[in-house]
PDB file of C-alpha atoms in Angstrom:
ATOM      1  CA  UNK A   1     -37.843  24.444  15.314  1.00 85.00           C
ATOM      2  CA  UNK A   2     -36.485  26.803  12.930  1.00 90.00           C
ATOM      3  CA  UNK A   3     -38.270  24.249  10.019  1.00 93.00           C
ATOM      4  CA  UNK A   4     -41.425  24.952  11.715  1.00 95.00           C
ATOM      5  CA  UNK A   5     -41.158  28.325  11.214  1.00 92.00           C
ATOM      6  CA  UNK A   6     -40.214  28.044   7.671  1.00 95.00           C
ATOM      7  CA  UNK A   7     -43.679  26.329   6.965  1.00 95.00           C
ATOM      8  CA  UNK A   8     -45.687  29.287   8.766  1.00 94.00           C
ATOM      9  CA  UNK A   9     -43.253  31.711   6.443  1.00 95.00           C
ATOM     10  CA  UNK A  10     -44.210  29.721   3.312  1.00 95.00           C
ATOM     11  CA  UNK A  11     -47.841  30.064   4.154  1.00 95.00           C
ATOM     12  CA  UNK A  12     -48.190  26.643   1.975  1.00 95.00           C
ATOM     13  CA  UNK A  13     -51.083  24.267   3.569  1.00 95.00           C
ATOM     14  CA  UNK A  14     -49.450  21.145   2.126  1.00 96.00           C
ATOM     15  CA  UNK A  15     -47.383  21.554   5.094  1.00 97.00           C
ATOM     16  CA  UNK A  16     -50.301  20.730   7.443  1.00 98.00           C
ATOM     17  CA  UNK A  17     -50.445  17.210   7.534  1.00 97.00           C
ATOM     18  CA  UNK A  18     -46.743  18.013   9.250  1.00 96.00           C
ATOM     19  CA  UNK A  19     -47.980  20.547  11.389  1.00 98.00           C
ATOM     20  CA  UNK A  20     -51.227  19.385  12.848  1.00 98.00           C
ATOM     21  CA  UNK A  21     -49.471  16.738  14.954  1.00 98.00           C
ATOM     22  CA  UNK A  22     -47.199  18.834  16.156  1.00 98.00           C
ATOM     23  CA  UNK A  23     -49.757  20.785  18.150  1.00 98.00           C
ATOM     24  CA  UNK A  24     -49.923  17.992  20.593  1.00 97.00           C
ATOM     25  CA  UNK A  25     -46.125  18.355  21.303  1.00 98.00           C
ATOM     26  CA  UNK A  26     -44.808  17.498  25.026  1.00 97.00           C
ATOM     27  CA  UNK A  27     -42.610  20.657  24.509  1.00 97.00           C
ATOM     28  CA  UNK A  28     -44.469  24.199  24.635  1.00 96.00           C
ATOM     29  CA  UNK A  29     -41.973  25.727  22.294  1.00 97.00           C
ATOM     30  CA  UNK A  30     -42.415  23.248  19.519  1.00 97.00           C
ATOM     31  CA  UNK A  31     -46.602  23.537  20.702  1.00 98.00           C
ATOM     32  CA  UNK A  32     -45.660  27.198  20.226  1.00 97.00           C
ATOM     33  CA  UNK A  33     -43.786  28.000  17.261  1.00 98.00           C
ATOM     34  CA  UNK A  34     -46.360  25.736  15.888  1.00 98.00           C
ATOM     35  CA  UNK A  35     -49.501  27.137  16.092  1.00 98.00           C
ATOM     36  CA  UNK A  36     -47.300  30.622  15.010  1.00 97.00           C
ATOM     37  CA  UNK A  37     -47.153  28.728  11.514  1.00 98.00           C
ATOM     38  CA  UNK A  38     -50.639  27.346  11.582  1.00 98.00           C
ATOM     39  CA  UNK A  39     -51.326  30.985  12.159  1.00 97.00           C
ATOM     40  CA  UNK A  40     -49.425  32.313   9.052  1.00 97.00           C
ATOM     41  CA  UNK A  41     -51.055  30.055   6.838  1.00 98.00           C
ATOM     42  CA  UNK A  42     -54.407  30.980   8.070  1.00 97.00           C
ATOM     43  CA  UNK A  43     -56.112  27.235   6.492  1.00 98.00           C
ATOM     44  CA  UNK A  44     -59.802  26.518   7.972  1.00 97.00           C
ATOM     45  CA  UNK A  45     -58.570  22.874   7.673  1.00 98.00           C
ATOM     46  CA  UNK A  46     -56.462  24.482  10.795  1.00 98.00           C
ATOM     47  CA  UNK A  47     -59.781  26.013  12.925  1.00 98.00           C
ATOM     48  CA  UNK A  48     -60.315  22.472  15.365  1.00 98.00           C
ATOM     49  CA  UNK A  49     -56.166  22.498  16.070  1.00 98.00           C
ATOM     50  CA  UNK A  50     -56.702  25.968  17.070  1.00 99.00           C
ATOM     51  CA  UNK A  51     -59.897  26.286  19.093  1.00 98.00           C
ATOM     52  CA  UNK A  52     -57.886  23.246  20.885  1.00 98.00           C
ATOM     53  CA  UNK A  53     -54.902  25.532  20.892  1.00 98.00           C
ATOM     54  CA  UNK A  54     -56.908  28.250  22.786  1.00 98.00           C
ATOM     55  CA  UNK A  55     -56.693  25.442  26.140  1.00 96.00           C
ATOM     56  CA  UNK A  56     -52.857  25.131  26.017  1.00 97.00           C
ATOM     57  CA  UNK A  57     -50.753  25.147  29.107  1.00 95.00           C
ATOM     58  CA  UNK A  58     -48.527  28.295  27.461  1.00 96.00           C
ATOM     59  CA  UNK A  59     -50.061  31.556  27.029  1.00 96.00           C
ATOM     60  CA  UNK A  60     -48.140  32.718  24.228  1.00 97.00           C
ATOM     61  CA  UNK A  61     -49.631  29.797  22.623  1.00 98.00           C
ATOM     62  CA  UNK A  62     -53.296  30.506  23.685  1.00 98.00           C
ATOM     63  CA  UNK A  63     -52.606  34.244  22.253  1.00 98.00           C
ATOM     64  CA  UNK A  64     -51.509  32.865  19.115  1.00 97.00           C
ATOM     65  CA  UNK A  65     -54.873  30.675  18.409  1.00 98.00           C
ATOM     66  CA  UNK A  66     -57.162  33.614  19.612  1.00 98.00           C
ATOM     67  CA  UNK A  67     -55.277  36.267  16.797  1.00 98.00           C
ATOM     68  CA  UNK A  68     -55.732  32.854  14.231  1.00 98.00           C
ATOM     69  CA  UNK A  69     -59.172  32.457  14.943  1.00 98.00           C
ATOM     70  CA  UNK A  70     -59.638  35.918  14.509  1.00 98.00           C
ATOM     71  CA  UNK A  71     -59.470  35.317  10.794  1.00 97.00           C
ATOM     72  CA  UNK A  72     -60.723  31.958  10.269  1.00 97.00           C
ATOM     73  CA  UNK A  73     -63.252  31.181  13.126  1.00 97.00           C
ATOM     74  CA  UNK A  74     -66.054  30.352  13.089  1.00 97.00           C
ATOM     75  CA  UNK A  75     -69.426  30.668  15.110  1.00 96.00           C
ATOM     76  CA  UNK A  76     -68.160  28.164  17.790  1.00 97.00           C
ATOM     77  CA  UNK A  77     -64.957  29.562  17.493  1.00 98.00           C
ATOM     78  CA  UNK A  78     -66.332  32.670  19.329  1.00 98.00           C
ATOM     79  CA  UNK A  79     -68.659  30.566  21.635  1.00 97.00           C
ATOM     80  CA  UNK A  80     -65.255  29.441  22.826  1.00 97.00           C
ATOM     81  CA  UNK A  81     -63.843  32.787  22.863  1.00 98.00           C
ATOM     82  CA  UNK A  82     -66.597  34.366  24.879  1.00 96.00           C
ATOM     83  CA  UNK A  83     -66.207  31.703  27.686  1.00 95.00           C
ATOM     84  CA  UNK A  84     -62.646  31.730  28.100  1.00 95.00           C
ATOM     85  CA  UNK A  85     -62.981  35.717  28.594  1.00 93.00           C
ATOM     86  CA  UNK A  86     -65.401  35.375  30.808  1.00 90.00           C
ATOM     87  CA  UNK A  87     -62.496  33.287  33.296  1.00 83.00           C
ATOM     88  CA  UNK A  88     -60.635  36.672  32.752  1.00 77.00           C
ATOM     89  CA  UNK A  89     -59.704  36.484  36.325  1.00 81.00           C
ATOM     90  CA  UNK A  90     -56.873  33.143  35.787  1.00 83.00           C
ATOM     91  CA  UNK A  91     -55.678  34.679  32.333  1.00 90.00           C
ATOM     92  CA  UNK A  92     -52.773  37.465  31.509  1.00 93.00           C
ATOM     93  CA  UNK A  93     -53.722  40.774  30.221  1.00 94.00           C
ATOM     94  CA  UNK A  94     -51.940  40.256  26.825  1.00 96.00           C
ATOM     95  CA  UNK A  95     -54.055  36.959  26.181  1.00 96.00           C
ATOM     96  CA  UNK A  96     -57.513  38.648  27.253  1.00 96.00           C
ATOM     97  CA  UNK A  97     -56.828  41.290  24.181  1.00 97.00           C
ATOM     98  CA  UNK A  98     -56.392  38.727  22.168  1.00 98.00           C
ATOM     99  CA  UNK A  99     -59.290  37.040  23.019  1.00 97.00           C
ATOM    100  CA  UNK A 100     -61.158  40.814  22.803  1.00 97.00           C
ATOM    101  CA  UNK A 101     -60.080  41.023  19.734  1.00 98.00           C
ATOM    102  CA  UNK A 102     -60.802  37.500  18.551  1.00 98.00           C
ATOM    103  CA  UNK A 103     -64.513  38.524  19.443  1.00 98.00           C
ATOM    104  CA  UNK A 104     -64.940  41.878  18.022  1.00 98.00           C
ATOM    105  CA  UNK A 105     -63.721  40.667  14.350  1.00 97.00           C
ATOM    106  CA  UNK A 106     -65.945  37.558  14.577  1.00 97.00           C
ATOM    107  CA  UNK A 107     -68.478  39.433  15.326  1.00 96.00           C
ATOM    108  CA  UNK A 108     -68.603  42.020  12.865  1.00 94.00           C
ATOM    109  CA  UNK A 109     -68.059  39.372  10.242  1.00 91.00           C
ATOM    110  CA  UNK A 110     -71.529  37.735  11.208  1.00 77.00           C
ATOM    111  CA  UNK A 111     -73.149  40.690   9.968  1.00 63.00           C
TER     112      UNK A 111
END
């Protein structure tokens, strides 16, 4: 796990091909840590793994993708944004800022 970090620390996307499997990890730690470097690296070639990301099981993880997406989403990026908000009532607090916040840079970057 500590490798995985190192990628997100290196912010290098040749280390993508290694990371986008990874996302589909049985462990949520591994799912986790990650998306953190997918994150760090900030690629577009990463915005599909992370709108996925924003359905994980862990919330951490879901948290992660929304603060990602913040700075390289796209239009459905924040269709996908918007709708998980609106379940606000099966989501923790921390993870619905996120997701505010997700929103309210997309959106300003549309106009």
């Amino acid at each position: 796990m500590i490798l995985i970090w190192a990628t997100g620390e290196l912010k290098d996307d040749r280390f993508l091909q290694l990371l986008h499997p990874l996302t589909g990890h049985r462990h949520s730690d591994v799912r986790r840590i990650t998306y953190s470097a997918l994150r760090k690296i900030e690629s577009p070639k990463s915005r599909e793994y992370l709108q996925r990301g924003l359905y994980d099981t862990n919330a951490q993880t879901r948290q992660y993708c929304a603060k990602a997406l913040a700075k390289i989403g796209n239009t459905n990026s924040l269709k996908m944004l918007r709708q998980l908000k609106s379940k606000k009532q099966f989501e923790k607090d921390y993870v619905l800022r996120a997701y505010e916040e997700a929103i309210d840079i997309l959106e300003k970057s549309k106009n």
